[in-house]
Short mmCIF file of C-alpha atoms in Angstrom, two decimals:
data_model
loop_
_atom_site.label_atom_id
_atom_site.label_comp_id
_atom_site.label_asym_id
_atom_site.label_seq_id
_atom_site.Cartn_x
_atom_site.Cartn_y
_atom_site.Cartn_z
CA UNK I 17 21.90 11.83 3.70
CA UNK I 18 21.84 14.21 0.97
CA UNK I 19 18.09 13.89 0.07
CA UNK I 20 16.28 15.05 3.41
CA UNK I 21 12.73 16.26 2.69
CA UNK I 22 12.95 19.04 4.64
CA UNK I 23 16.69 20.75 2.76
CA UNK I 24 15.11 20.04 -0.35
CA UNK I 25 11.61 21.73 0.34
CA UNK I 26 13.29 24.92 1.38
CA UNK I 27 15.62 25.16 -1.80
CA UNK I 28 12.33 25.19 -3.82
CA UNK I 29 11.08 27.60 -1.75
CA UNK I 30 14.11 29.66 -2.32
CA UNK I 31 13.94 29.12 -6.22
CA UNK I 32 10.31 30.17 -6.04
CA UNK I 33 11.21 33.47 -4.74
CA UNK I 34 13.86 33.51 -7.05
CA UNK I 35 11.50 33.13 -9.67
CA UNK I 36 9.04 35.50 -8.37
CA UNK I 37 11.58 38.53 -8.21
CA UNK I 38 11.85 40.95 -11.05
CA UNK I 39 14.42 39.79 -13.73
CA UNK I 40 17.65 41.04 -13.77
CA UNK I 41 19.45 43.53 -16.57
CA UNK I 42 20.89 41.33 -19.15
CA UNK I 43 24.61 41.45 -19.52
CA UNK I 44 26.45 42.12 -22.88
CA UNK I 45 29.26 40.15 -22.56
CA UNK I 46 27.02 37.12 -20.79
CA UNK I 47 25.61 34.01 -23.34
CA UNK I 48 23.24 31.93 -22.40
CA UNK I 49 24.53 28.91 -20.92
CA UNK I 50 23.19 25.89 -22.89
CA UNK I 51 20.34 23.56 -21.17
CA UNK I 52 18.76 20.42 -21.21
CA UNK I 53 15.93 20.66 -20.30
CA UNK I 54 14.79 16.80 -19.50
CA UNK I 55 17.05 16.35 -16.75
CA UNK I 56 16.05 19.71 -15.13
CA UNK I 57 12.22 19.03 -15.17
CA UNK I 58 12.79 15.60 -13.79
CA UNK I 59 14.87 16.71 -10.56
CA UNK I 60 12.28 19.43 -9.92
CA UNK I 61 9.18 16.95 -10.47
CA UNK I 62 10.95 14.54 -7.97
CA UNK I 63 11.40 16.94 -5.30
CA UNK I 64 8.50 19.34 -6.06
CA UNK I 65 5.66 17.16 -6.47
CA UNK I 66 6.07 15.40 -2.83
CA UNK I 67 6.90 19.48 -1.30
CA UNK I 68 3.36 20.11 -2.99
CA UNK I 69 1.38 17.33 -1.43
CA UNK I 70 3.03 17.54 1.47
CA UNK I 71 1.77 21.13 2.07
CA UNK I 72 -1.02 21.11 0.68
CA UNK I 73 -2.13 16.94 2.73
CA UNK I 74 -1.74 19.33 5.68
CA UNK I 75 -4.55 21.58 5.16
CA UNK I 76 -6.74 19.29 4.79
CA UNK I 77 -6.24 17.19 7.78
CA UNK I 78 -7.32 17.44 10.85
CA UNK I 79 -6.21 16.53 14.37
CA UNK I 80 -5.59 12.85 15.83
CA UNK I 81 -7.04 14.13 19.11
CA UNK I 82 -9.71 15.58 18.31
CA UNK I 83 -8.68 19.23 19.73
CA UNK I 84 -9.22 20.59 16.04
CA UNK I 85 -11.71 20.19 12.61
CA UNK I 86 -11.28 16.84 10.15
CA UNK I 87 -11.66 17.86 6.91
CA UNK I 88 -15.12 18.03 6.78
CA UNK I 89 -15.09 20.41 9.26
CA UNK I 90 -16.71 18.24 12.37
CA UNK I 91 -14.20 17.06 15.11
CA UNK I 92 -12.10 13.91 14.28
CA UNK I 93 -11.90 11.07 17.26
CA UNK I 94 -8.95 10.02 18.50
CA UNK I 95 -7.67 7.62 16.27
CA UNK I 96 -7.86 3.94 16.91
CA UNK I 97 -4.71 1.88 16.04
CA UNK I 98 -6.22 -1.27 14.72
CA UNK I 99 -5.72 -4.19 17.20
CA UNK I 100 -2.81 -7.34 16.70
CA UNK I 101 -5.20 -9.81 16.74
CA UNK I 102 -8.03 -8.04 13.95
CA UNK I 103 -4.72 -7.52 11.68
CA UNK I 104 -3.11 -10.96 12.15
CA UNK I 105 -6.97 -12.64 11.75
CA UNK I 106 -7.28 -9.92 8.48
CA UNK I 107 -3.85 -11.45 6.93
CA UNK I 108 -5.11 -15.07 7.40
CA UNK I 109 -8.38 -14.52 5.65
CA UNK I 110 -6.84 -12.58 3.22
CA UNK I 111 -4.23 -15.28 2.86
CA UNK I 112 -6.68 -18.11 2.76
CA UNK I 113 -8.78 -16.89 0.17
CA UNK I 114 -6.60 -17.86 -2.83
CA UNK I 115 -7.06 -21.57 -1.63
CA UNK I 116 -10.49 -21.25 -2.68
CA UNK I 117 -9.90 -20.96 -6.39
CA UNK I 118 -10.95 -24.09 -7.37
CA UNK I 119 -13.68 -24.11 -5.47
CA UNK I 120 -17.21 -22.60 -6.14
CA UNK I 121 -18.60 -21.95 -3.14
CA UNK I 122 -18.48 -21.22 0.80
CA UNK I 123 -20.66 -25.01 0.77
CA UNK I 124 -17.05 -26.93 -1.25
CA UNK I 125 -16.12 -29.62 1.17
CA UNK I 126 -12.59 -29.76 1.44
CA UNK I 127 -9.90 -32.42 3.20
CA UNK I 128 -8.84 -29.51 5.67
CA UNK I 129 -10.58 -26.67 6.91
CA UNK I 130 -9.48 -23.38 4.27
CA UNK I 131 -10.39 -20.38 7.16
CA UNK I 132 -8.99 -19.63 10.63
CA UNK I 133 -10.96 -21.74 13.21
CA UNK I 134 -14.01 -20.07 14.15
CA UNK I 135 -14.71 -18.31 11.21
CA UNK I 136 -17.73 -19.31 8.80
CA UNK I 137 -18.04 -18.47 5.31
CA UNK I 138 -21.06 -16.54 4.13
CA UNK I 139 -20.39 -16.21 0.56
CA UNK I 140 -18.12 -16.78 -1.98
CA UNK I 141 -17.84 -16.41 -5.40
CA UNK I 142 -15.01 -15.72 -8.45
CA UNK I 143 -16.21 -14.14 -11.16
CA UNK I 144 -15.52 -14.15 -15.31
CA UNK I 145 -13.05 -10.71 -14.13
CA UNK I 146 -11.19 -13.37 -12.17
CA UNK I 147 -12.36 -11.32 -9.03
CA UNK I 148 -12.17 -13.39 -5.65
CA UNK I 149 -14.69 -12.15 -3.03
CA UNK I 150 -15.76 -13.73 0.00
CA UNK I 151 -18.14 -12.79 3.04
CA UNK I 152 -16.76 -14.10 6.62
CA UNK I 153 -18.26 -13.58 9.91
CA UNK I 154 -16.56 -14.59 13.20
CA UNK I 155 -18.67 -14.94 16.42
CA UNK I 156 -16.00 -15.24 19.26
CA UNK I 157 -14.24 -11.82 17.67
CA UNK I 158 -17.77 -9.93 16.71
CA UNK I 159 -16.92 -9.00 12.87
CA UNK I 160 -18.17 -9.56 9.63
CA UNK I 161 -15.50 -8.99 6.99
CA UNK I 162 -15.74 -9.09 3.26
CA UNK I 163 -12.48 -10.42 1.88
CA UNK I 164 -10.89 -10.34 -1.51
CA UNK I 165 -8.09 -12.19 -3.33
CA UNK I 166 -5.38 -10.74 -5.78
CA UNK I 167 -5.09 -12.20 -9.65
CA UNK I 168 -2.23 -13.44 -10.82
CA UNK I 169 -1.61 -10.80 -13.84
CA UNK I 170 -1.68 -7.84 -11.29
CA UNK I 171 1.77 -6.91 -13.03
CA UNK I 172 0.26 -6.33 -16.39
CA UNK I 173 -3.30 -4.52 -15.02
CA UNK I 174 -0.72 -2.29 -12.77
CA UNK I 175 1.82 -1.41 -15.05
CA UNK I 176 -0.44 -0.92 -18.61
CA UNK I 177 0.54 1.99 -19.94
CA UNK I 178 -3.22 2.57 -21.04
CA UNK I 179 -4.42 2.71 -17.28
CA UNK I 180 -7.48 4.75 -17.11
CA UNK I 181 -9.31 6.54 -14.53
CA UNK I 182 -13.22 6.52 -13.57
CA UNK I 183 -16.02 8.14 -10.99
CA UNK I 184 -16.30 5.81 -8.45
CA UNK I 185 -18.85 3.31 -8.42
CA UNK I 186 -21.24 2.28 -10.79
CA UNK I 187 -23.18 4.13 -13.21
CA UNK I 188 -26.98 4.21 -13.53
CA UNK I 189 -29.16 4.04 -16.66
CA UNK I 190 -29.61 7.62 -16.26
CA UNK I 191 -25.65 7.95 -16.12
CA UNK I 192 -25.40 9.34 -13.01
CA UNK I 193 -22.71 7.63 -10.23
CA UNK I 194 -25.01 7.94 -7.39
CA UNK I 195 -21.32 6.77 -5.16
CA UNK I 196 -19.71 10.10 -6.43
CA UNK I 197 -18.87 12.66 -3.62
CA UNK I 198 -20.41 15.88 -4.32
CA UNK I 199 -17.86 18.06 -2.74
CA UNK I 200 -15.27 16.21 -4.89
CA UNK I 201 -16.61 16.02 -8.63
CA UNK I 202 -13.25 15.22 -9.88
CA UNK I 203 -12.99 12.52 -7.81
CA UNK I 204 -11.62 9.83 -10.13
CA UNK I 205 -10.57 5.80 -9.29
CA UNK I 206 -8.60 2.96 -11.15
CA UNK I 207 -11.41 1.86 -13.47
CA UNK I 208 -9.44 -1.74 -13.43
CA UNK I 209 -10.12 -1.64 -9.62
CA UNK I 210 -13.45 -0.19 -9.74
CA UNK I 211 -14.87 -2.74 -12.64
CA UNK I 212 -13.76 -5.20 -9.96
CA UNK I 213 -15.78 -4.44 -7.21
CA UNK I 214 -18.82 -2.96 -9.38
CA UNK I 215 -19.32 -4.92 -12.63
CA UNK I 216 -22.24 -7.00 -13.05
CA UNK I 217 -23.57 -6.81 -9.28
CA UNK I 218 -21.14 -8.27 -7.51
CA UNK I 219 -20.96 -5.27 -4.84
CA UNK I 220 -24.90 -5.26 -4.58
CA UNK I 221 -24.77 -9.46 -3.45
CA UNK I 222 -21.84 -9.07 -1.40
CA UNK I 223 -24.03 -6.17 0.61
CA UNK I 224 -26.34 -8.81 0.43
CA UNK I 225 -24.50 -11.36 2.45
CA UNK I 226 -22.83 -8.65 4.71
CA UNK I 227 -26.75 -7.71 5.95
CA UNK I 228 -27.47 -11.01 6.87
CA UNK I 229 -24.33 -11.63 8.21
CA UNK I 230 -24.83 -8.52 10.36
CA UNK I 231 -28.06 -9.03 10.94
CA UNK I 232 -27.32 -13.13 12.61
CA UNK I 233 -24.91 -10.94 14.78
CA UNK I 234 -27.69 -8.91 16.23
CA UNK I 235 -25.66 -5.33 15.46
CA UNK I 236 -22.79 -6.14 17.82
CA UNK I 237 -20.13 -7.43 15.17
CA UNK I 238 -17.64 -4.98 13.69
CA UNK I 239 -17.49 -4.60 10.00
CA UNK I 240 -14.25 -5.09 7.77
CA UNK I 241 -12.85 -5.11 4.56
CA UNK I 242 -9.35 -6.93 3.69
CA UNK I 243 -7.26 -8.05 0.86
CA UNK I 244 -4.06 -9.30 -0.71
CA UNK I 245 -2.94 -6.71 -4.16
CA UNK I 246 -5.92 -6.46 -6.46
CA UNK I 247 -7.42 -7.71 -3.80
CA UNK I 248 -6.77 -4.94 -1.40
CA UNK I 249 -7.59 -2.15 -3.66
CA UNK I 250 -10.88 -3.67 -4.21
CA UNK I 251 -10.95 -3.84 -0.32
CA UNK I 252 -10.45 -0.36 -0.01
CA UNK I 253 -13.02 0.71 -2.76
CA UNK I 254 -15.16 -1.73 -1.22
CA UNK I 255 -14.59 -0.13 2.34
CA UNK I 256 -15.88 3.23 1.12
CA UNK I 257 -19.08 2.03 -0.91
CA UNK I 258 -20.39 0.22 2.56
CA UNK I 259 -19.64 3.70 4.26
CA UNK I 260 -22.41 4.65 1.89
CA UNK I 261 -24.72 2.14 1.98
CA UNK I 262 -24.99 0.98 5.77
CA UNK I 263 -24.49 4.46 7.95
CA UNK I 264 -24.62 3.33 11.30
CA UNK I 265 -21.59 0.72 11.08
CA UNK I 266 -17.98 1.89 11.13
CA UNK I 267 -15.73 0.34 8.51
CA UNK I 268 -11.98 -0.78 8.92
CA UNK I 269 -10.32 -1.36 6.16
CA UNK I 270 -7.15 -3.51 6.95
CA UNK I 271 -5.28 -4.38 3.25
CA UNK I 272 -1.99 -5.97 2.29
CA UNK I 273 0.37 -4.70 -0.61
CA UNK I 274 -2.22 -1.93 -1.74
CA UNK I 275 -1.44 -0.28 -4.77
CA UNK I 276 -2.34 3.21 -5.33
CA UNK I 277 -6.01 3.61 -6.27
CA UNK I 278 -6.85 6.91 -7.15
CA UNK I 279 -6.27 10.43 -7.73
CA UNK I 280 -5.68 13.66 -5.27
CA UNK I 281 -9.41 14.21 -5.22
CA UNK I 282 -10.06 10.31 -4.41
CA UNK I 283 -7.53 10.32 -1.57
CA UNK I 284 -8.99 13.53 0.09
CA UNK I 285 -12.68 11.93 0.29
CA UNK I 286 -11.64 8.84 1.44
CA UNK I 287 -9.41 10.48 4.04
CA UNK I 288 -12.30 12.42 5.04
CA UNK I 289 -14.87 9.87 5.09
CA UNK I 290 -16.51 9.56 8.33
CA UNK I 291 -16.69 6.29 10.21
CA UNK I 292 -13.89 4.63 8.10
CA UNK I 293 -10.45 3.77 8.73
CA UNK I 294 -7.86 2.77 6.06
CA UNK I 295 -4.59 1.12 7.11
CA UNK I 296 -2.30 -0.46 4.47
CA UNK I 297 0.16 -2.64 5.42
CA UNK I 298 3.57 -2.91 3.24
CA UNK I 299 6.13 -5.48 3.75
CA UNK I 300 9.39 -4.01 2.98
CA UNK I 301 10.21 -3.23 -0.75
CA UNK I 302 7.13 -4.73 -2.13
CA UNK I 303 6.45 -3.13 -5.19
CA UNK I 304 3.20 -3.65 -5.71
CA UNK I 305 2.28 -0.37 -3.13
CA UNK I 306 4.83 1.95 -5.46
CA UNK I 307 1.96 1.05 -8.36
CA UNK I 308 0.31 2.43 -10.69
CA UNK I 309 2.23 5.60 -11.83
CA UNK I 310 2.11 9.12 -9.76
CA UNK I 311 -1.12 10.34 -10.66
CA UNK I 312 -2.58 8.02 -8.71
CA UNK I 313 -2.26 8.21 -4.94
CA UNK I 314 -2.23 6.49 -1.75
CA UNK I 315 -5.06 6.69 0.75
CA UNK I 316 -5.42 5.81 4.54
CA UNK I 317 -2.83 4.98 7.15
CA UNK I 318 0.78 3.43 5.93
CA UNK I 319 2.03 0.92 8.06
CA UNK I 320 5.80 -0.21 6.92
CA UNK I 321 6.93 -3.40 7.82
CA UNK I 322 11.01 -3.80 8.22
CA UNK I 323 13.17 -5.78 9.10
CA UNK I 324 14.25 -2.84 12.25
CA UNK I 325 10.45 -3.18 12.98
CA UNK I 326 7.47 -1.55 11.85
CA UNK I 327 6.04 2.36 11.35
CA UNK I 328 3.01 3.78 10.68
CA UNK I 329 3.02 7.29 8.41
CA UNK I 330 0.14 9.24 9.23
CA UNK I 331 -2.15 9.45 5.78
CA UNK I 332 0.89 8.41 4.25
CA UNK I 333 2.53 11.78 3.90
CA UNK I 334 2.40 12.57 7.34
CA UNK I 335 0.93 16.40 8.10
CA UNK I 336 3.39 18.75 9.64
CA UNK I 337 1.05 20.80 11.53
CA UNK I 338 0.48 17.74 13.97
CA UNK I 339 3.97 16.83 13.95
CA UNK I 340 3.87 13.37 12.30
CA UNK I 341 6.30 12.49 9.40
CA UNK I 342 5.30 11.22 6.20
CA UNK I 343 6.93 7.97 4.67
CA UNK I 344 10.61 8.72 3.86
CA UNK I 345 12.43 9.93 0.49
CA UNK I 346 12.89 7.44 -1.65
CA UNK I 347 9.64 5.19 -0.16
CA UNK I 348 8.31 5.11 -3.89
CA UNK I 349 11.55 4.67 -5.91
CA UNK I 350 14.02 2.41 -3.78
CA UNK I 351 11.78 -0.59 -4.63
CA UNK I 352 12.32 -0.32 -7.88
CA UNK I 353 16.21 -1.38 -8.54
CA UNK I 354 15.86 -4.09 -5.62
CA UNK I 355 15.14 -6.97 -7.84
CA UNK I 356 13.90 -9.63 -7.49
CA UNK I 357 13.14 -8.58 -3.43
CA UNK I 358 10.66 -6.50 -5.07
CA UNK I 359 8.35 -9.14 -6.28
CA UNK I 360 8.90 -11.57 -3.33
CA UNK I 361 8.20 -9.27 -0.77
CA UNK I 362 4.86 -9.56 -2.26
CA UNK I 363 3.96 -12.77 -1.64
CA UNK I 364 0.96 -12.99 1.07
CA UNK I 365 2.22 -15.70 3.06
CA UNK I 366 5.21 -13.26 3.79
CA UNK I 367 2.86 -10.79 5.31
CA UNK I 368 1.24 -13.45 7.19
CA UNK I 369 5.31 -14.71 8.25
CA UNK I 370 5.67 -10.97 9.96
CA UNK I 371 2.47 -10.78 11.27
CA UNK I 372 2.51 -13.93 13.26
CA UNK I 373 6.16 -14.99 14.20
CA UNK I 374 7.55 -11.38 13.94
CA UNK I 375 5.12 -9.04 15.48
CA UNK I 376 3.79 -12.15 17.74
CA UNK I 377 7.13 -12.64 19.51
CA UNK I 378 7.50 -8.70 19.84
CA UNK I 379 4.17 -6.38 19.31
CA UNK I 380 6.55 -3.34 20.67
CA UNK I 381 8.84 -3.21 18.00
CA UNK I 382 7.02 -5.31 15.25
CA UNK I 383 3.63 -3.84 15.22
CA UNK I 384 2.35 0.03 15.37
CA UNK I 385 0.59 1.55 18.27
CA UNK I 386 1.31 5.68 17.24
CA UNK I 387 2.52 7.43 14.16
CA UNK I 388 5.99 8.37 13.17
CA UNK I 389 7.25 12.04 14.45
CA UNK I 390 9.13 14.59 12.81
CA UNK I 391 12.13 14.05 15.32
CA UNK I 392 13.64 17.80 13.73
CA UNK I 393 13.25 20.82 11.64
CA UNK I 394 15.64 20.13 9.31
CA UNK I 395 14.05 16.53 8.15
CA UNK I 396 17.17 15.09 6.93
CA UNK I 397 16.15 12.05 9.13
CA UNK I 398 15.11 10.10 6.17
CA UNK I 399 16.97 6.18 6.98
CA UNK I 400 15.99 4.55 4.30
CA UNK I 401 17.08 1.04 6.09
CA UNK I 402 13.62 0.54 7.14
CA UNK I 403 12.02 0.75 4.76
CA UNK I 404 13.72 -2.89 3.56
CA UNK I 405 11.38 -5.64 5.24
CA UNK I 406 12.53 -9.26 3.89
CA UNK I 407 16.19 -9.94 4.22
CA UNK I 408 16.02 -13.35 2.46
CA UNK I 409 18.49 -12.44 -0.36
CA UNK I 410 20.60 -10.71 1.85
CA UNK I 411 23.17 -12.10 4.32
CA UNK I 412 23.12 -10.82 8.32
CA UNK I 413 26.30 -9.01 9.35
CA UNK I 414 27.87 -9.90 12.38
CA UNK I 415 25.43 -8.76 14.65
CA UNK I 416 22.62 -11.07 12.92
CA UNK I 417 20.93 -8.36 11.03
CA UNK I 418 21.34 -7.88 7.08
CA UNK I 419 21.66 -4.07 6.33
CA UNK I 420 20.12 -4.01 3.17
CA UNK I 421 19.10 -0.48 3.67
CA UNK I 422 22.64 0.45 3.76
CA UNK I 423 23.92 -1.81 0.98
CA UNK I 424 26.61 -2.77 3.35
CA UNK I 425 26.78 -6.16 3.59
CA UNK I 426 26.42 -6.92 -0.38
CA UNK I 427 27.18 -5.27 -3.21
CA UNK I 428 24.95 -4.69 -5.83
CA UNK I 429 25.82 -5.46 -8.54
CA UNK I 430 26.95 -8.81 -7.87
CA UNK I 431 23.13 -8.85 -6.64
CA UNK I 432 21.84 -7.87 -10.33
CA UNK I 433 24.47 -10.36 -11.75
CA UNK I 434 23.01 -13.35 -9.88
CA UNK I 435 19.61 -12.59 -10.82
CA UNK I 436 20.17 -11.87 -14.59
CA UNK I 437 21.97 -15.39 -14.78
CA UNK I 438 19.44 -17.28 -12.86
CA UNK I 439 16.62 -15.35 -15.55
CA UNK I 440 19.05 -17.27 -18.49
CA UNK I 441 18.47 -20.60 -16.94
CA UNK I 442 14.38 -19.50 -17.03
CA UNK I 443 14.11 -19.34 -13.22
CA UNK I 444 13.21 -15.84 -12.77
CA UNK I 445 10.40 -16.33 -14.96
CA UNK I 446 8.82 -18.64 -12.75
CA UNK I 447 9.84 -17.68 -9.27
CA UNK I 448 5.64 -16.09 -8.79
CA UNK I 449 4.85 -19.48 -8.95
CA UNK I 450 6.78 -21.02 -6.65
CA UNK I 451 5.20 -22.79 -3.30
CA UNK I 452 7.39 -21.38 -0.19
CA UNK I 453 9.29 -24.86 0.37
CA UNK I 454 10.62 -24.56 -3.19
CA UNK I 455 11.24 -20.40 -2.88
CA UNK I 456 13.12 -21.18 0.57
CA UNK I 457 15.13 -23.98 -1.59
CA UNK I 458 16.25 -20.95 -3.83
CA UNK I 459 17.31 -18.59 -1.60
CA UNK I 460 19.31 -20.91 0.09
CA UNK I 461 21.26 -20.96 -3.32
CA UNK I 462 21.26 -17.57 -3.47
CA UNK I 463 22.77 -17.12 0.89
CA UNK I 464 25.40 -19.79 -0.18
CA UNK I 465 26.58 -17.68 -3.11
CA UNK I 466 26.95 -14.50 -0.59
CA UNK I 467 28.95 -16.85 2.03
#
């Protein structure tokens, strides 16, 4: 394990002292070795970009027990891990939502019933953005949740090279953003994102619906925000916004397959935020949560989803003061040559799969209840095996389990090879599309190859 966190954060230490002593004499008979520069500048910005945030997420955290100051300087709570049942009724809505596309309303009479049984529909509407949102209240759990769906070109709004950043919320006549921090001017969001939620008034009717919602509750019911992709960045915007606007109500955010949706400045309110808890859940190597590019960062609670079981990373890069270990090396670049288990691990009805069957038949390994710990000073505990979720391209060993994290079990190459032929014969180009009878269909191929 070459790449431990904590070996490679003290050999930039030692290069910055190196680089902070006084030059040496030049030597005659010495040349200047030639360099290349690229190559250099991209090893240091891999390692010294996460040693930077890492040191500088854990002044500005605070403690999970409440013992110390949260970042805005008031005690912190202990934390709350968000209960089985609120996550697996979070992934259902979230889930259930796209099956109300070609409808136009909560009042669409259907041949079978669209949310989980108990749940009534408040509002609904999907707007010329192609933005899904949907107000859901529950009785017999106490919450009001407003709920958002992904699009189906979140590749192309993800991955535009043109991606643009904005103040958060939207902007008055007078040009003011009256949702802007004030301690955090920079403060900047994915203007894709934030269009989403704030464009022509959607936010204002869906805080609409979520009073009344509240208010038939009589003030007992809990208040959430969830989502699928798109969908759960706008859940997560959306999360913050009713912080603002309705005071007195905590807000959970519970999202699935979040991408990144802001800068440094953006994560630090949000993790600051009182009265709001962020937990994203990622299944496996989902790419979607590696998205957009680096400037933009991850806030809230990261709960990883593996095969081996599932971990929650403290704010995502952990805080080494309070002992708790950020996600491992390689968390934001693995996903990326593990094709196509990248894109399938997407799909919401495999977050639902885990949720359910998984973490159902075992909460203790399959769902979090406390944060990963630094297990030793040297770091080099970085297994990147769990961070692999969905196995379906992958065959078990002889124990039953596939080690994709290890590469054991299949090579991959021949992995690549399989996929680039089955993109000739056009599959691959449809494989988003698929229902999960037909995807099943074509993984079996893909098992009986590896047999």
């Amino acid at each position: 394990r070459p790449f431990g966190r904590g070996r490679w954060c003290r050999h930039i230490a030692r290069l910055e002292r190196m680089m902070d002593a006084p030059p040496r004499k030049a030597n005659r008979r010495t040349r200047p070795l030639p360099v290349q520069p690229f190559p250099i500048l991209f090893l240091l910005a891999a390692v010294v970009v996460p040693c930077v945030a890492r040191s500088r997420a854990a002044g500005l955290r605070g403690t999970i027990d409440g013992e110390g100051p949260s970042p805005s300087g008031s005690p912190r709570p202990p934390i709350e891990f968000p209960p089985y049942d609120v996550a697996l009724e979070m992934v259902a809505l979230s889930h259930a939502i796209y099956k109300y596309r070609g409808l136009s309303s909560c009042f669409d009479v259907t041949p079978e019933p669209i949310l989980p049984e108990g749940a009534v529909c408040h509002f609904y509407e999907r707007d010329r953005q192609d933005t899904q949102a949907m107000v859901v209240s529950r009785p017999d759990m106490s919450y009001v949740a407003v709920v958002y769906a992904g699009t189906d070109d979140f590749r192309n709004a993800l991955t535009d090279a043109d991606i643009a950043m904005k103040p958060f919320g939207p902007r008055l006549k007078n040009g003011t953003y009256p949702l802007m921090p004030e301690d955090r001017p920079g403060a900047r969001v994915h203007s894709g994102f934030d269009n989403a939620v704030f464009h022509d008034g959607l936010f204002d009717r869906i805080l609409a619906a979520v009073g009344e919602a509240l208010g038939e509750g009589g003030g007992d019911y809990r208040l959430l925000t969830t989502g699928h992709s798109l969908g759960a960045a706008d859940s997560l915007l959306t999360a913050v916004a009713l912080r603002h606007y309705i005071p007195n109500k905590p807000v959970l955010c519970l999202n699935f397959g979040c991408p990144r949706t802001g800068n440094l400045e953006w994560r630090e309110h949000v993790n600051a935020v009182d009265g709001l808890a962020v937990w994203r859940f990622v299944n496996g190597v989902d790419i979607v949560p590696r998205l957009p590019n680096l400037i933009f960062k991850h806030a809230g609670h990261t709960v990883q989803m593996s095969k081996t079981g599932s971990r929650a990373y403290y704010l995502h890069d952990g805080d080494k003061d309070m002992g708790f270990e950020g996600v491992p090396t390689g968390w934001g670049t693995i996903p990326f040559i593990v094709i196509p288990l990248n894109g399938m691990s997407h799909f919401i009805f495999k977050y639902e799969d885990y949720l359910r069957n998984k973490a159902g038949s075992n909460r203790t390994t399959f769902y979090v209840h406390n944060f990963v710990k630094i297990e030793d000073d040297d770091g080099d505990d970085d297994d990147n095996a769990h961070i692999f979720g969905d196995d379906d391209l992958f065959p078990p060993d002889e124990s039953g389990d596939s080690e994709v994290g290890d590469m054991n079990s299949v090579d991959v190459s021949d992995i690549l090879n399989w996929y680039y032929h089955q993109r000739l014969a056009g599959t691959e180009e449809n494989y988003l599309l698929f229902d999960e009878h037909e995807w099943d269909d074509w993984i079996a191929d893909g098992r009986q190859k590896y047999s």
